[in-house]
PDB file of C-alpha atoms and ligand atoms in Angstrom:
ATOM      1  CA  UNK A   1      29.451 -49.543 116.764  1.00  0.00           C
ATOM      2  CA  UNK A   2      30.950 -50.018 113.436  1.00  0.00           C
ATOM      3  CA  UNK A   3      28.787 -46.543 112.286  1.00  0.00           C
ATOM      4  CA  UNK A   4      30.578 -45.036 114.837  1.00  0.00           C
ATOM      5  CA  UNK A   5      33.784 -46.216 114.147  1.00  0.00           C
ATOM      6  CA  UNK A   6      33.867 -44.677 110.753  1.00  0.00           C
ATOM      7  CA  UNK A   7      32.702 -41.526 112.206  1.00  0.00           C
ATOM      8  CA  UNK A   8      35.571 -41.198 114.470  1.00  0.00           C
ATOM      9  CA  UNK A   9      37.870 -42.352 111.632  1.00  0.00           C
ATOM     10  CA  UNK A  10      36.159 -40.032 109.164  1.00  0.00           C
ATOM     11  CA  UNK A  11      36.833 -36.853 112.173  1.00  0.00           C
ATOM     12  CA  UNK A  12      40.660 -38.150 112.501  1.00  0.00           C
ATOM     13  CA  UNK A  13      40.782 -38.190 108.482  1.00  0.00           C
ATOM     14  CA  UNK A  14      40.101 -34.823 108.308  1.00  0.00           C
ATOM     15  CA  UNK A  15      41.791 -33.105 111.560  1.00  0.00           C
ATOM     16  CA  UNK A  16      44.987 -34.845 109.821  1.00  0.00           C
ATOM     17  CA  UNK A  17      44.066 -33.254 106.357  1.00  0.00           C
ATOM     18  CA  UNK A  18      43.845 -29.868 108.223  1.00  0.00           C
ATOM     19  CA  UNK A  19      46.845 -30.451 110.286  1.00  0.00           C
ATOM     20  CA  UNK A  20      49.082 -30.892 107.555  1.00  0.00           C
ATOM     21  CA  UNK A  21      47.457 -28.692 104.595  1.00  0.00           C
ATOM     22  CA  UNK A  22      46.222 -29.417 100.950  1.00  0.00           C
ATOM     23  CA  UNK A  23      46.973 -32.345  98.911  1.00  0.00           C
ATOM     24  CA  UNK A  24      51.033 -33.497  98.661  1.00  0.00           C
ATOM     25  CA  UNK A  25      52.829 -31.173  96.340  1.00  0.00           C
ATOM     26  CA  UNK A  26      53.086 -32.740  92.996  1.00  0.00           C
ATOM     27  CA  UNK A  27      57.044 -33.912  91.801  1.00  0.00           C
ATOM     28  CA  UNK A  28      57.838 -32.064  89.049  1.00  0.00           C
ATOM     29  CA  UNK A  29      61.629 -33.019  88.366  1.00  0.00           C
ATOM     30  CA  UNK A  30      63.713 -30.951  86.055  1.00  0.00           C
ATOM     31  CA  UNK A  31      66.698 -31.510  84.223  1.00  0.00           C
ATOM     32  CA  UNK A  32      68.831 -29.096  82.862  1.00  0.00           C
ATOM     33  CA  UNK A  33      71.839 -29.483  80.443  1.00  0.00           C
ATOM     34  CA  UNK A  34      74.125 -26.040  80.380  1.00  0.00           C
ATOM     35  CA  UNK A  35      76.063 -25.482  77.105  1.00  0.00           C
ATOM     36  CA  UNK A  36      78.437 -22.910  77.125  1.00  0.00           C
ATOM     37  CA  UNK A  37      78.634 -20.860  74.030  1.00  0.00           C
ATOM     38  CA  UNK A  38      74.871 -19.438  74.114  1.00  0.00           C
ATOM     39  CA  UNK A  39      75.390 -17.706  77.348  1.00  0.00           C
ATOM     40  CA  UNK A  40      74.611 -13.983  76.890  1.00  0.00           C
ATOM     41  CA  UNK A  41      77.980 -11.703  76.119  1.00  0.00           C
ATOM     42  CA  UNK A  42      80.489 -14.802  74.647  1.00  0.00           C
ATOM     43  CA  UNK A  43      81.582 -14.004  71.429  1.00  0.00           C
ATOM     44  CA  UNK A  44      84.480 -16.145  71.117  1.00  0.00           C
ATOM     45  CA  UNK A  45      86.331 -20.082  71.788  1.00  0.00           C
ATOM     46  CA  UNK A  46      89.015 -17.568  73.886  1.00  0.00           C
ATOM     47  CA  UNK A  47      86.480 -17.099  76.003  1.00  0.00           C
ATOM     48  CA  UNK A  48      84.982 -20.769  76.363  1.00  0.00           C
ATOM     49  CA  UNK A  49      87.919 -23.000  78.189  1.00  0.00           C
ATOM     50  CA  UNK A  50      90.621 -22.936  80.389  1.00  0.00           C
ATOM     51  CA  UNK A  51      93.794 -20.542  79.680  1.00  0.00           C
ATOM     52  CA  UNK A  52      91.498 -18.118  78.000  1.00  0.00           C
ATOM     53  CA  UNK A  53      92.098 -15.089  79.876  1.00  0.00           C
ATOM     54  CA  UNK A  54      88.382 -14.376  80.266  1.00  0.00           C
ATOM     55  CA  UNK A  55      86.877 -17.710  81.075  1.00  0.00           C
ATOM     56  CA  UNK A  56      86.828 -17.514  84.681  1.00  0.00           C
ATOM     57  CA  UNK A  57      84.329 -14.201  83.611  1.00  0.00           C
ATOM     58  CA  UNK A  58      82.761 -16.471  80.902  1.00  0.00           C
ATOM     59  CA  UNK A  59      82.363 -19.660  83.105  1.00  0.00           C
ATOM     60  CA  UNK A  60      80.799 -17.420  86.281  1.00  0.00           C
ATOM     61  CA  UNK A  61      77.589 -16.315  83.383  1.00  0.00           C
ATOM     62  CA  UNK A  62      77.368 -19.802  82.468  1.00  0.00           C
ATOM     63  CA  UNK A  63      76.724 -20.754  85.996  1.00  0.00           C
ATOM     64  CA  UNK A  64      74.740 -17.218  86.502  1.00  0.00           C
ATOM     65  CA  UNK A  65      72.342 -18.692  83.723  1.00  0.00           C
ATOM     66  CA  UNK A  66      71.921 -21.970  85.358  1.00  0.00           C
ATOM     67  CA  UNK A  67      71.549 -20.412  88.454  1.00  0.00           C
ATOM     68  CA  UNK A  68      68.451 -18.218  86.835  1.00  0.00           C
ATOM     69  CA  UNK A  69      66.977 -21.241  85.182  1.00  0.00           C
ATOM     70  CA  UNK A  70      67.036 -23.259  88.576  1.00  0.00           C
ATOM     71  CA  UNK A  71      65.366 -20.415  89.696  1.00  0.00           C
ATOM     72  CA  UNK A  72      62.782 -20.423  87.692  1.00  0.00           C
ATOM     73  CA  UNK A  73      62.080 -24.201  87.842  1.00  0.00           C
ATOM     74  CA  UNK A  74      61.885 -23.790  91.518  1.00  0.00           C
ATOM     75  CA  UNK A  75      59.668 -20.460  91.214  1.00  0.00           C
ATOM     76  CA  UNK A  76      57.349 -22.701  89.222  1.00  0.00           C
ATOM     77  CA  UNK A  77      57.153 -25.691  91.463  1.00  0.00           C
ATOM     78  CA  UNK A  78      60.050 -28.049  90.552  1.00  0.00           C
ATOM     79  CA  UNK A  79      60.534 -30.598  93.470  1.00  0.00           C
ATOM     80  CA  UNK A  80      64.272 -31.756  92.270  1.00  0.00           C
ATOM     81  CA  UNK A  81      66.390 -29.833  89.919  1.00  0.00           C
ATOM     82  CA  UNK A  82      69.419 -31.495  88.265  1.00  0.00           C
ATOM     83  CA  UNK A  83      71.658 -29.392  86.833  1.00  0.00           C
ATOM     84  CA  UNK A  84      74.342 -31.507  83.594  1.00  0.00           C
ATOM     85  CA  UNK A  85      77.367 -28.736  83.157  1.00  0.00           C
ATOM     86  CA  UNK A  86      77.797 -30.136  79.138  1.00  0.00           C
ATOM     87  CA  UNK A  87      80.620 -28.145  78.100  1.00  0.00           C
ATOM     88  CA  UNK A  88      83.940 -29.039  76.979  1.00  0.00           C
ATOM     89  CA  UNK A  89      85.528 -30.341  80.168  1.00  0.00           C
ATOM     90  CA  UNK A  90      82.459 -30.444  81.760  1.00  0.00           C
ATOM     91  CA  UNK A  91      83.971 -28.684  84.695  1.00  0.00           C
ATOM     92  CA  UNK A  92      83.009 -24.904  83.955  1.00  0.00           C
ATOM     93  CA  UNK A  93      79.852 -24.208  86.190  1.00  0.00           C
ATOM     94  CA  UNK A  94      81.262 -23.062  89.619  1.00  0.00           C
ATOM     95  CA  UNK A  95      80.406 -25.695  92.081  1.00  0.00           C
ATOM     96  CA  UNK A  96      80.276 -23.423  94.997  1.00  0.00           C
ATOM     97  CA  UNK A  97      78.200 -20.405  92.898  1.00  0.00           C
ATOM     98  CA  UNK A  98      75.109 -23.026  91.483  1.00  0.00           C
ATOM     99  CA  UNK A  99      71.860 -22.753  93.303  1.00  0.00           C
ATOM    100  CA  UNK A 100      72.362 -24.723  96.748  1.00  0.00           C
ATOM    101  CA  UNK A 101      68.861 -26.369  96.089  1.00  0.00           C
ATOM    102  CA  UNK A 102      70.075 -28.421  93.046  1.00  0.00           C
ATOM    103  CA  UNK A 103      72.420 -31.232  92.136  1.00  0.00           C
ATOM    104  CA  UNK A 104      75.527 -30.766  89.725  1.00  0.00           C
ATOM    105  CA  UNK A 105      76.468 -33.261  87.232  1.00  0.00           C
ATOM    106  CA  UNK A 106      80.379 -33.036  86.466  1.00  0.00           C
ATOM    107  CA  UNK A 107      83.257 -34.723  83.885  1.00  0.00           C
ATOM    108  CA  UNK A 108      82.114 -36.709  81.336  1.00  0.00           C
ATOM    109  CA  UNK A 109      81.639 -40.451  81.361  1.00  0.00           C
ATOM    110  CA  UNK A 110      78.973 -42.268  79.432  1.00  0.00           C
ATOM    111  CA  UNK A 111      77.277 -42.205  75.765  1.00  0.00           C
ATOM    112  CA  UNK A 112      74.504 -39.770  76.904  1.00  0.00           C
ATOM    113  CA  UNK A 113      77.163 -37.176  77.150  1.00  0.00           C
ATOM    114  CA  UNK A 114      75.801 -33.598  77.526  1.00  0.00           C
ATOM    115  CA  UNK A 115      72.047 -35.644  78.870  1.00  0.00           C
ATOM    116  CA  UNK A 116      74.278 -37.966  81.349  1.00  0.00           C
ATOM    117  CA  UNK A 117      72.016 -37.955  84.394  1.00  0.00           C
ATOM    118  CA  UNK A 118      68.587 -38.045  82.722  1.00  0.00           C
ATOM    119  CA  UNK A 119      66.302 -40.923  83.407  1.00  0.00           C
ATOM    120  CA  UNK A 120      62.493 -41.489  82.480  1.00  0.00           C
ATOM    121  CA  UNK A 121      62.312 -40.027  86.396  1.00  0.00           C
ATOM    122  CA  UNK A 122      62.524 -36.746  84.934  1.00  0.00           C
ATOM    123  CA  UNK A 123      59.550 -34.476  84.030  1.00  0.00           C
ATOM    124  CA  UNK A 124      60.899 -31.994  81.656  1.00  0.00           C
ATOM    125  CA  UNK A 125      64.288 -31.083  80.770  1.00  0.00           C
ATOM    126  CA  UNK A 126      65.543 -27.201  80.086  1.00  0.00           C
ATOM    127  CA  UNK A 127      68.501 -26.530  77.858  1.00  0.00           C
ATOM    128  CA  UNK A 128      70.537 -23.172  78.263  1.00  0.00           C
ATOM    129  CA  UNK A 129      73.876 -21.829  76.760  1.00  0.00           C
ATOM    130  CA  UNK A 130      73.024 -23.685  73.234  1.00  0.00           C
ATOM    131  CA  UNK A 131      74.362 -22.404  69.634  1.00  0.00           C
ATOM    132  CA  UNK A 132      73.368 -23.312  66.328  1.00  0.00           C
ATOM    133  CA  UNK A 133      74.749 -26.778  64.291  1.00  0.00           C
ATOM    134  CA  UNK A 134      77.902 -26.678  61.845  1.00  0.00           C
ATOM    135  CA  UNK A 135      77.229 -24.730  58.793  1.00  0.00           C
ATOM    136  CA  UNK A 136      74.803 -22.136  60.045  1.00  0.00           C
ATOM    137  CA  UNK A 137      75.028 -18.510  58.840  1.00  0.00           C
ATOM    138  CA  UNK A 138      75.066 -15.539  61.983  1.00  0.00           C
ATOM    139  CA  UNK A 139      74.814 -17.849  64.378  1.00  0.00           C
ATOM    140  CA  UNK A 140      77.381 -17.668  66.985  1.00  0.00           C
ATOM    141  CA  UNK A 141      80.222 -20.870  67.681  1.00  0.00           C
ATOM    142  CA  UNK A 142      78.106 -22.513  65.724  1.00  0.00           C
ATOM    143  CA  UNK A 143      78.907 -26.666  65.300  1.00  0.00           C
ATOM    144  CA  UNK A 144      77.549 -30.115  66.192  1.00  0.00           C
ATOM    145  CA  UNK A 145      79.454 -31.765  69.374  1.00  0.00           C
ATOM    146  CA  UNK A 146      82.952 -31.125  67.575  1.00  0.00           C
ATOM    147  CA  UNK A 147      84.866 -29.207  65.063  1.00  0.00           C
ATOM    148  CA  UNK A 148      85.475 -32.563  63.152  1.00  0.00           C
ATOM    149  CA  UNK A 149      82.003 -33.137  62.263  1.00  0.00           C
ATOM    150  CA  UNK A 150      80.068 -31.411  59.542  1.00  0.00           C
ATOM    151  CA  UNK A 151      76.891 -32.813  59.842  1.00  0.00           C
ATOM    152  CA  UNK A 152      74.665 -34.965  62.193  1.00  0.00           C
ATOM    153  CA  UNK A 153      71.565 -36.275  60.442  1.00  0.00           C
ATOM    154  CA  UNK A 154      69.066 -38.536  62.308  1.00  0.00           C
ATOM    155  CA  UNK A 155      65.763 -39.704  60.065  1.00  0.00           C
ATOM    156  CA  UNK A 156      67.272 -37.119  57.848  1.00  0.00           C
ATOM    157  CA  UNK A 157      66.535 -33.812  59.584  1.00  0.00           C
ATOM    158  CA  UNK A 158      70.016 -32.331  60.131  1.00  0.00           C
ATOM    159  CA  UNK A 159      70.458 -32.606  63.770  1.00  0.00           C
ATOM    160  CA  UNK A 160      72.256 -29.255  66.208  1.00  0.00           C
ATOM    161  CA  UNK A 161      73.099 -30.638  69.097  1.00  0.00           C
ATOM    162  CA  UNK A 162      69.387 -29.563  71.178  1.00  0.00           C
ATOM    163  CA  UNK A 163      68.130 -31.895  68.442  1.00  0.00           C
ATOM    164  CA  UNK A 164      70.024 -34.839  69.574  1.00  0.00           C
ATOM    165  CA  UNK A 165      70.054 -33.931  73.267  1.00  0.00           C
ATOM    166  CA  UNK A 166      66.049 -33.689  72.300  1.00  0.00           C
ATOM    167  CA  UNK A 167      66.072 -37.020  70.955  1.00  0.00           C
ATOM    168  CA  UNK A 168      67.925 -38.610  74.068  1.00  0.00           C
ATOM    169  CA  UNK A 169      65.671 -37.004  76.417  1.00  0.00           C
ATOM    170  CA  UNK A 170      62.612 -38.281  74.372  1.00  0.00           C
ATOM    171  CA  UNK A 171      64.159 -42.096  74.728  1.00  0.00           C
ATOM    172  CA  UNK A 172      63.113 -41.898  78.220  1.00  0.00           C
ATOM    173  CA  UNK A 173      59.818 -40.076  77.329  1.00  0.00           C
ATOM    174  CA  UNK A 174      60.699 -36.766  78.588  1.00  0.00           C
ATOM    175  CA  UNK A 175      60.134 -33.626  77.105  1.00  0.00           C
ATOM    176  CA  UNK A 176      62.288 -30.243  76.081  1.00  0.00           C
ATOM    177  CA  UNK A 177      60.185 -27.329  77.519  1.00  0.00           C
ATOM    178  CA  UNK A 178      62.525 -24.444  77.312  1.00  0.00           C
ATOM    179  CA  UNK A 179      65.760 -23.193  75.375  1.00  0.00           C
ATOM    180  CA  UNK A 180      68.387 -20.156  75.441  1.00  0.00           C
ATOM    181  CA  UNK A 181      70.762 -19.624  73.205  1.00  0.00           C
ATOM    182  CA  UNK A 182      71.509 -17.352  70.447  1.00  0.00           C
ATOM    183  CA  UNK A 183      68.304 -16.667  67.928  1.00  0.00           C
ATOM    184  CA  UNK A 184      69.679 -19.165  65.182  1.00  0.00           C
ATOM    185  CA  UNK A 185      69.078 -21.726  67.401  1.00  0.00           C
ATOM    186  CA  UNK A 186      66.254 -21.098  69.042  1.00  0.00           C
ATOM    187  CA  UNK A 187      64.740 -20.593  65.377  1.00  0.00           C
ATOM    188  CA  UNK A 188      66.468 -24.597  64.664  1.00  0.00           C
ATOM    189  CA  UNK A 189      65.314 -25.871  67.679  1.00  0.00           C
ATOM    190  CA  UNK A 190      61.616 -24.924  66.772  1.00  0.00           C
ATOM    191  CA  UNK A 191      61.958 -26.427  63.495  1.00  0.00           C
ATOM    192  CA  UNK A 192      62.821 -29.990  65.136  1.00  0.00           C
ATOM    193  CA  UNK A 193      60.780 -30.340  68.449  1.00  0.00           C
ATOM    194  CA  UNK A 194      57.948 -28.008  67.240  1.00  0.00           C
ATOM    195  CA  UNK A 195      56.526 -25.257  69.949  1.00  0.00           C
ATOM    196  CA  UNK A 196      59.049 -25.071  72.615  1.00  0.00           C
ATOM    197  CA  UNK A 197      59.780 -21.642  74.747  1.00  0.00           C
ATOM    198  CA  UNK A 198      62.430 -19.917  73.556  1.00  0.00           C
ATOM    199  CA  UNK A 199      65.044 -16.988  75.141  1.00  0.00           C
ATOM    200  CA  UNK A 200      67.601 -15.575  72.465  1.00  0.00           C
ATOM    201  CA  UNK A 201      70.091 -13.738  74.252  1.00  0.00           C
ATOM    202  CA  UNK A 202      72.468 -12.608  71.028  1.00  0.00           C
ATOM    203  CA  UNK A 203      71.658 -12.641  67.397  1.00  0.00           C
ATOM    204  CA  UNK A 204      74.601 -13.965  65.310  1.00  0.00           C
ATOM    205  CA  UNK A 205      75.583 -11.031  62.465  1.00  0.00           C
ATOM    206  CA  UNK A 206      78.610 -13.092  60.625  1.00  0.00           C
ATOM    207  CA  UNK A 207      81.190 -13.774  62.614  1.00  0.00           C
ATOM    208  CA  UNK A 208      80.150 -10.946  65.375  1.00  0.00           C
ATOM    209  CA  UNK A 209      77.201 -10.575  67.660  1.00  0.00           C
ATOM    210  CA  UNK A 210      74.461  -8.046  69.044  1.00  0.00           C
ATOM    211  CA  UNK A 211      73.571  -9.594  72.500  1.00  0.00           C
ATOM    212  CA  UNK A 212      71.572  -7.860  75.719  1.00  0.00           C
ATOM    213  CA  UNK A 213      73.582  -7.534  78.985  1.00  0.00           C
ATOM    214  CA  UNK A 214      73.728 -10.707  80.713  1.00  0.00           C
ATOM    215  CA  UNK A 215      71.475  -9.634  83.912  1.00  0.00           C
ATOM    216  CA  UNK A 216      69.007  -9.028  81.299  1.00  0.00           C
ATOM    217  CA  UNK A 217      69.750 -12.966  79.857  1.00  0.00           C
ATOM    218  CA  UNK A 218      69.349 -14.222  83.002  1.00  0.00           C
ATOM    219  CA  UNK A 219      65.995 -12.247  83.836  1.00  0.00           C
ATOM    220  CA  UNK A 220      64.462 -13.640  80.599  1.00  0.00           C
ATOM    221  CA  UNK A 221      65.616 -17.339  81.323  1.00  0.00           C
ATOM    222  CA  UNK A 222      64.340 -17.367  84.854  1.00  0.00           C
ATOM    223  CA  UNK A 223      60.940 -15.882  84.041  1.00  0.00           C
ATOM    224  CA  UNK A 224      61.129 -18.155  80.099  1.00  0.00           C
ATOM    225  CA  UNK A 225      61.401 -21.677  82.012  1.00  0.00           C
ATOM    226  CA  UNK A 226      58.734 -20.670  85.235  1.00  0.00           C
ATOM    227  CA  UNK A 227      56.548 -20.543  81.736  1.00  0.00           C
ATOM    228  CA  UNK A 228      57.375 -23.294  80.318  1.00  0.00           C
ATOM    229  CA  UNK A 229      56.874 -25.796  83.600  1.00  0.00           C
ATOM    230  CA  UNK A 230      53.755 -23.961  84.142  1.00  0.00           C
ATOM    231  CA  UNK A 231      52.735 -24.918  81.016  1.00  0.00           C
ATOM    232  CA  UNK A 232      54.009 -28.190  81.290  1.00  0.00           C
ATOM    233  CA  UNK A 233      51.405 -30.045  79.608  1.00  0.00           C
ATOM    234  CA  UNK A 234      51.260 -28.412  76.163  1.00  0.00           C
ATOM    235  CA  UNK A 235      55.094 -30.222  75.318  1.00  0.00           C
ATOM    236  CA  UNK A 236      55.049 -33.691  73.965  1.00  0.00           C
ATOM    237  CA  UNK A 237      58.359 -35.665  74.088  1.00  0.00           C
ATOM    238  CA  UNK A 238      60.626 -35.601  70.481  1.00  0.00           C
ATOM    239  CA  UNK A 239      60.494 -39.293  69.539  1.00  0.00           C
ATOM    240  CA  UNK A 240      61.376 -40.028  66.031  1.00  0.00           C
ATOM    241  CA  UNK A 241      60.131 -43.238  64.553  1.00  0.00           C
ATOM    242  CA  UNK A 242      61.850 -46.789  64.000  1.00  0.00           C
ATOM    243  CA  UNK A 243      64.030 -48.018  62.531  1.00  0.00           C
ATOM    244  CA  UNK A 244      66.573 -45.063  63.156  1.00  0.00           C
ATOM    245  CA  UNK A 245      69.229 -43.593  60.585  1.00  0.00           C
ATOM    246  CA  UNK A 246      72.085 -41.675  61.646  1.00  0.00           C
ATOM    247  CA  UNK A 247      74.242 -40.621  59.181  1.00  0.00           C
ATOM    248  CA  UNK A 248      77.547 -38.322  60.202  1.00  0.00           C
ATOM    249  CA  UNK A 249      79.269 -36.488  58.157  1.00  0.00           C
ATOM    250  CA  UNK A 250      82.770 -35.697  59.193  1.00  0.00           C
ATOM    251  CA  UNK A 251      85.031 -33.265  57.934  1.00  0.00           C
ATOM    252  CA  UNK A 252      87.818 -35.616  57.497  1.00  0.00           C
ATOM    253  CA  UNK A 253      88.085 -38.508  55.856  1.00  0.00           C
ATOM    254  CA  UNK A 254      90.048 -40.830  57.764  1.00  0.00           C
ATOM    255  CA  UNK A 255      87.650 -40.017  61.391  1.00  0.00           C
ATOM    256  CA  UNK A 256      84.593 -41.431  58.581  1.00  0.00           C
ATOM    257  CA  UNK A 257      86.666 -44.355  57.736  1.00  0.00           C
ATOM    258  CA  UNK A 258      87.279 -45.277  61.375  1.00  0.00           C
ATOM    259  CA  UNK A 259      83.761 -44.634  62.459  1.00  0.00           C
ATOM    260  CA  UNK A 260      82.779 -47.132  59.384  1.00  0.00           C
ATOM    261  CA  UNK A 261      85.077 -50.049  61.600  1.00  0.00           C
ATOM    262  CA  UNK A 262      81.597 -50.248  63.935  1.00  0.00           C
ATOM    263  CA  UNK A 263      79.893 -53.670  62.915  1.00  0.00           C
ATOM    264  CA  UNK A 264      76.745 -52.376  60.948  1.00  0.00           C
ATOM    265  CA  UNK A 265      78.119 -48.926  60.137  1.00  0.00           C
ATOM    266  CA  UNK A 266      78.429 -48.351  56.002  1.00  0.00           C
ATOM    267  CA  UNK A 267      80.376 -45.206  54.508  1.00  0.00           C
ATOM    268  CA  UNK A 268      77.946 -43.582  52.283  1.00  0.00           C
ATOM    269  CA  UNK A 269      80.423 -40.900  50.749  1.00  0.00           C
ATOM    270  CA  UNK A 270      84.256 -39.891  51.313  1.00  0.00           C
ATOM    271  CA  UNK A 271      83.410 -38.548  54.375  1.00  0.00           C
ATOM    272  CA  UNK A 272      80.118 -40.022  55.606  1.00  0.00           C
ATOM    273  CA  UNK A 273      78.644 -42.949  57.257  1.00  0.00           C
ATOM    274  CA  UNK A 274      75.385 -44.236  58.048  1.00  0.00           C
ATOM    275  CA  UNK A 275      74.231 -46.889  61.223  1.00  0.00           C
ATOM    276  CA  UNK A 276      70.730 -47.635  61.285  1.00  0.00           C
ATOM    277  CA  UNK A 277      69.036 -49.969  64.194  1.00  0.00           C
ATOM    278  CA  UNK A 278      65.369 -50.201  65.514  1.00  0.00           C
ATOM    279  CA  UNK A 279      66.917 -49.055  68.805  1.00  0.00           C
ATOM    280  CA  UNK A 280      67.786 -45.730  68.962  1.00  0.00           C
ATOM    281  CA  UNK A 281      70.206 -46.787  72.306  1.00  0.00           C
ATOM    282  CA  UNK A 282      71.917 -48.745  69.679  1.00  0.00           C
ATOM    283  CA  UNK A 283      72.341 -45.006  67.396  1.00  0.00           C
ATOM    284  CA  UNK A 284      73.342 -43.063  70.421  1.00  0.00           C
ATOM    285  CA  UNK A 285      76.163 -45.462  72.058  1.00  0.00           C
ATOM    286  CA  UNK A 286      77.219 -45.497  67.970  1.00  0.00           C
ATOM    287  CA  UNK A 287      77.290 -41.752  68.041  1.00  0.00           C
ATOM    288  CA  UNK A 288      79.127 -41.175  70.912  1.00  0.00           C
ATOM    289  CA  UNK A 289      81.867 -43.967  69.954  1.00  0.00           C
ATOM    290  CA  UNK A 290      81.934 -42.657  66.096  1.00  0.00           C
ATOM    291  CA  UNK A 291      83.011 -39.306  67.570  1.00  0.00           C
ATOM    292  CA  UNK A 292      85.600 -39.498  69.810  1.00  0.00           C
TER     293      UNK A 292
HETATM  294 ZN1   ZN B   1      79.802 -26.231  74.245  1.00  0.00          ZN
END
């Protein structure tokens, strides 16, 4: 009786695997955080924020280049797609022109700023629209989170803002698996996380640019992260060791003064200061309060 029992169960068991196909598909959750000033064609902060005659062109390629990367997380097998818009106002992606089959992340509001939304639920994050940090030659609207700071410097490798938005996502474990932007930093990015897929859709010359059409961008995103998530296992998160050292160098001296008000937080030059915990939460809600 009891033979038979498992018999029948072991017939049911299978009729139901048959019935409703292979194995579950596996999650594969993606977060993407959508700069502005790498997206293919901008040139110029005209083109970047409201009352610039040609941001409502600018701001429908930023969302056409979040569109193609959703589209490639989905064409790879992404189960959830969260999408951070992490420019500016954070209100430039067109709501009603993103990919239906992801989630939009709006405004800004705590100190994971342009990585607001990510969460150790995450798989891999995706970074598109990036530029190169303050200082770099041909790179294009090239800084580090705002025009008052000169330099970002975590464990002492001089952080663009991927590198910190790296860093953040590597808190909760996650890994970077993709970037677009112009070449400078795709070449900085590299340097930081190590082997990451890469799409560089203008190369900086000076001030000036030589870029492909945007179409072409988006193409090359689209099919650049499918790659990447299909290769998900080759990236490791970016997790620089304890005890953490963030030093900011701003390019006035009173914002380094104030910053230095921050229980912990030295000045280390006339325009620098340092904040170093064995918490690297502690660095980030620092960062995000030294800055304002
Ligand atoms: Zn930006």
């Amino acid at each position: 009786m009891k033979k038979a029992l498992s018999i029948v169960a072991a017939v049911l068991l299978a009729a139901a695997l048959a019935a409703y196909g292979q194995q579950p598909a596996k999650k594969l959750k993606v977060f993407i955080s959508v700069d502005m000033e790498g997206t293919s064609g901008l040139i110029h902060w005209d083109e970047t924020g409201q009352g610039g005659a040609d941001y409502p062109l600018f701001r429908k390629l930023m969302t056409a280049e979040a569109n193609a990367a959703v589209a490639g997380a989905f064409e790879a097998g992404a189960t959830e797609v969260v999408v951070r818009d992490a420019h500016d106002s954070a209100r430039n992606i067109l709501p009603d022109q993103l990919d239906p089959r992801a989630r939009l992340i709006r405004d800004w509001n705590g100190p994971l700023s342009m990585m607001e939304g990510i969460d150790k639920t995450f798989d891999a994050v995706v970074f598109v629209g990036n530029h190169a940090r303050a200082g770099t030659p041909d790179a294009v609207l090239k800084h580090t989170m705002s025009l008052s700071l000169y330099d970002v410097i975590l464990n002492g490798v001089r952080m663009p803002e991927a590198g910190w938005n790296a860093a953040i996502a590597g808190y909760f474990d996650v890994p970077v698996v993709f970037l677009s932007g112009d070449s400078a930093i795709c070449k900085q990015i590299k340097e930081i996380v190590g082997g990451i897929e890469t799409v560089a859709v203008k190369d900086g010359m000076g001030k000036a640019a030589s870029m492909v059409h945007p179409a072409m961008a988006q193409q090359m995103i689209q099919k650049g992260v499918a790659a990447a998530l299909r290769n998900l296992k080759a990236y490791k998160p970016y997790k620089p060791s304890p005890p953490y050292k963030l030093e900011i160098v701003f390019t006035d001296e009173n914002l380094a003064h104030r910053a230095s008000w921050v229980p912990g937080a030295v000045m280390t030059g006339e325009r620098s200061v340092a904040f170093t915990s064995a918490d690297l939460m502690d660095i980030i809600k620092y960062f995000r309060l030294a800055r304002l």
